[in-house]
Amino acid sequence: MTDCRRELEYFNIDKSYGGNQRWMRDWWMHIGGCAALTTCDVLIYCALHRGKPELYPYDLKDLNRKDYKKFGMFMKLYLQPRKGGIKELDTFINGVKLYLEDSDAEYIKLRALAGTESFETARESIKAQLDSGMPAAYLMLKHKDKKFDFFEWHWFVVNGYEENKDGFYIKAATYGAAHWLKLDELWDTGFDEKGGVVFFENV
């Protein structure tokens, strides 16, 4: 097998790789704002690298924490943190769609891939999404493997992949850092209640 790797150009705020949920001073957003902030990060990416500045209502030439936190609090109106979290793909999609409608950006289409689909389907779908130049939003719920505890009950951005002799890895951007995760292990959560992936398309 020929090794292949794809990493999307991303963005930094200060020394943070993308945004960081820990910056949020609002209690609910600090502990449960991952769905809203994952959306913020994807839209900032689209504004910067897909020629859609209307998706970010602040200065793209000066990405900073103050504006990012304001953007996150605005997105909270559409993806309100709640007890139990935003654990359904459709709940996430409906919230993002409302934001896109209010932003005159209904040209963006959203598509869900449920965590009940096969690993092979997930691998090929994520690979195709990144090859198209777009990141994805990933939701992981509970996982049997404790090495994934950091990602439990959490939304994060997928903005890269690497396929080599050891398997297929995705690059996860969350909490201001990048993490490489082996997808077959991540996908096989060991629980009936699963998350999945949401793809942003037509951008």
XYZ file of C-alpha atoms in Angstrom:
203
model
C 0.000 0.000 0.000
C 1.220 3.476 -0.878
C 1.296 5.858 2.064
C -0.854 8.944 1.651
C -1.396 11.996 3.810
C -3.611 15.062 3.603
C -3.583 17.975 6.028
C -5.749 21.013 5.405
C -4.316 24.467 5.899
C -5.817 25.655 9.165
C -5.507 28.748 11.374
C -3.919 29.866 14.616
C -5.109 32.269 17.266
C -2.030 33.351 19.198
C -0.241 30.028 19.726
C -3.439 28.005 19.679
C -4.121 25.602 16.822
C -7.651 26.712 16.056
C -9.903 27.890 18.862
C -9.882 26.683 22.445
C -12.930 25.860 24.550
C -10.964 26.661 27.711
C -11.032 30.355 26.760
C -14.772 30.567 27.296
C -15.752 32.322 30.520
C -19.425 31.378 30.246
C -19.787 28.294 32.482
C -21.920 26.275 30.068
C -19.680 27.074 27.116
C -16.550 26.279 29.110
C -17.738 22.780 30.001
C -20.092 21.985 27.116
C -19.554 24.356 24.225
C -17.752 21.896 21.961
C -20.538 21.642 19.349
C -20.805 25.423 19.001
C -17.033 25.932 18.912
C -16.437 23.099 16.459
C -18.882 24.901 14.173
C -17.060 28.186 14.739
C -13.758 26.587 13.777
C -15.132 25.025 10.595
C -16.701 28.346 9.554
C -13.490 30.275 10.264
C -11.696 27.755 8.065
C -14.254 28.320 5.285
C -13.949 32.087 5.633
C -10.159 31.957 5.436
C -9.472 29.156 2.991
C -12.642 28.705 0.929
C -13.320 32.339 0.064
C -16.413 32.736 2.282
C -15.666 35.757 4.529
C -19.380 36.208 5.264
C -19.216 33.160 7.532
C -17.080 34.957 10.137
C -18.473 38.291 11.371
C -15.128 39.680 12.595
C -11.747 40.666 11.148
C -10.133 37.721 9.373
C -6.823 39.599 9.245
C -6.755 39.780 13.024
C -7.925 36.503 14.516
C -7.883 36.955 18.275
C -9.328 35.463 21.443
C -11.685 38.340 22.142
C -13.472 38.016 18.800
C -13.385 34.228 18.945
C -15.131 34.224 22.308
C -17.765 36.627 20.977
C -18.278 34.348 17.977
C -18.621 31.358 20.286
C -21.197 33.104 22.460
C -23.177 34.051 19.364
C -23.067 30.422 18.149
C -24.352 29.383 21.572
C -27.733 30.772 20.507
C -27.919 28.052 17.850
C -26.117 25.179 19.577
C -27.036 25.665 23.201
C -25.005 23.488 25.603
C -27.295 21.325 27.690
C -27.325 18.555 30.248
C -26.347 15.413 28.375
C -24.744 17.441 25.593
C -25.607 17.715 21.919
C -25.394 13.982 21.351
C -27.497 13.575 18.211
C -26.151 14.435 14.773
C -29.541 15.833 13.736
C -29.614 18.248 16.699
C -26.220 19.566 15.627
C -27.243 19.841 11.980
C -30.475 21.680 12.799
C -28.618 24.230 14.915
C -25.973 24.852 12.264
C -28.663 25.179 9.591
C -30.377 27.937 11.580
C -27.101 29.844 11.808
C -26.504 29.419 8.069
C -30.020 30.650 7.285
C -29.509 33.748 9.410
C -26.131 34.310 7.742
C -27.485 33.956 4.170
C -25.242 30.945 3.733
C -27.803 28.283 2.942
C -25.611 27.168 0.031
C -23.713 25.077 2.597
C -25.225 21.628 2.881
C -24.781 19.284 5.826
C -24.684 15.504 5.703
C -24.520 13.068 8.608
C -22.669 9.774 8.799
C -23.912 7.781 11.792
C -21.481 5.969 14.033
C -23.381 2.756 13.278
C -21.969 2.735 9.743
C -18.951 0.526 9.028
C -15.403 1.656 9.635
C -14.725 1.279 5.907
C -17.569 3.659 5.077
C -16.310 6.146 7.667
C -12.748 5.961 6.356
C -13.707 6.503 2.732
C -16.217 9.271 3.561
C -13.741 11.193 5.721
C -11.012 10.728 3.152
C -13.254 12.027 0.352
C -14.310 15.019 2.462
C -10.724 16.047 3.195
C -9.640 15.406 -0.384
C -12.339 17.908 -1.388
C -10.606 20.511 0.792
C -13.168 20.579 3.599
C -12.884 19.560 7.260
C -15.564 17.609 9.126
C -17.166 17.702 12.561
C -16.763 14.502 14.581
C -18.849 13.471 17.596
C -17.587 10.786 19.938
C -19.706 9.626 22.866
C -18.585 6.932 25.305
C -15.656 4.664 24.432
C -14.461 1.376 25.867
C -10.787 2.304 25.414
C -9.556 4.607 28.160
C -6.941 6.169 25.900
C -9.802 8.067 24.269
C -11.126 9.487 27.552
C -10.026 12.989 26.519
C -12.436 12.830 23.556
C -15.442 11.320 25.331
C -18.783 13.103 24.845
C -17.044 15.649 22.633
C -17.296 17.343 19.241
C -14.063 18.174 17.415
C -12.799 19.130 13.950
C -11.200 16.569 11.625
C -8.822 18.359 9.273
C -6.339 15.755 8.144
C -5.675 12.074 7.536
C -2.750 9.744 7.044
C -2.912 6.234 5.638
C 0.110 3.987 6.053
C 1.058 0.396 6.827
C -0.157 0.825 10.413
C -3.647 1.943 9.417
C -5.750 5.035 8.822
C -5.318 8.005 11.155
C -7.299 11.224 11.407
C -6.038 14.568 12.623
C -8.317 15.981 15.315
C -8.228 19.681 16.189
C -9.631 20.556 19.617
C -8.698 22.540 22.713
C -6.097 24.462 20.695
C -4.037 21.425 19.689
C -3.801 18.680 17.070
C -4.060 14.957 17.840
C -3.563 11.971 15.534
C -6.086 9.190 16.219
C -6.325 5.725 14.672
C -9.771 5.717 13.124
C -10.642 2.025 13.362
C -9.967 2.116 17.102
C -11.821 5.390 17.569
C -14.810 4.252 15.496
C -15.249 0.988 17.416
C -16.545 2.556 20.630
C -17.913 -0.637 22.158
C -21.239 1.010 23.024
C -24.643 0.901 21.332
C -25.091 4.677 21.589
C -22.706 6.123 19.044
C -21.780 9.521 17.624
C -20.673 9.985 14.042
C -19.514 12.644 11.615
C -21.126 15.674 9.999
C -19.825 16.816 6.619
C -20.033 20.424 5.416
C -20.517 20.392 1.638
C -20.976 22.700 -1.352
C -18.458 25.220 0.011
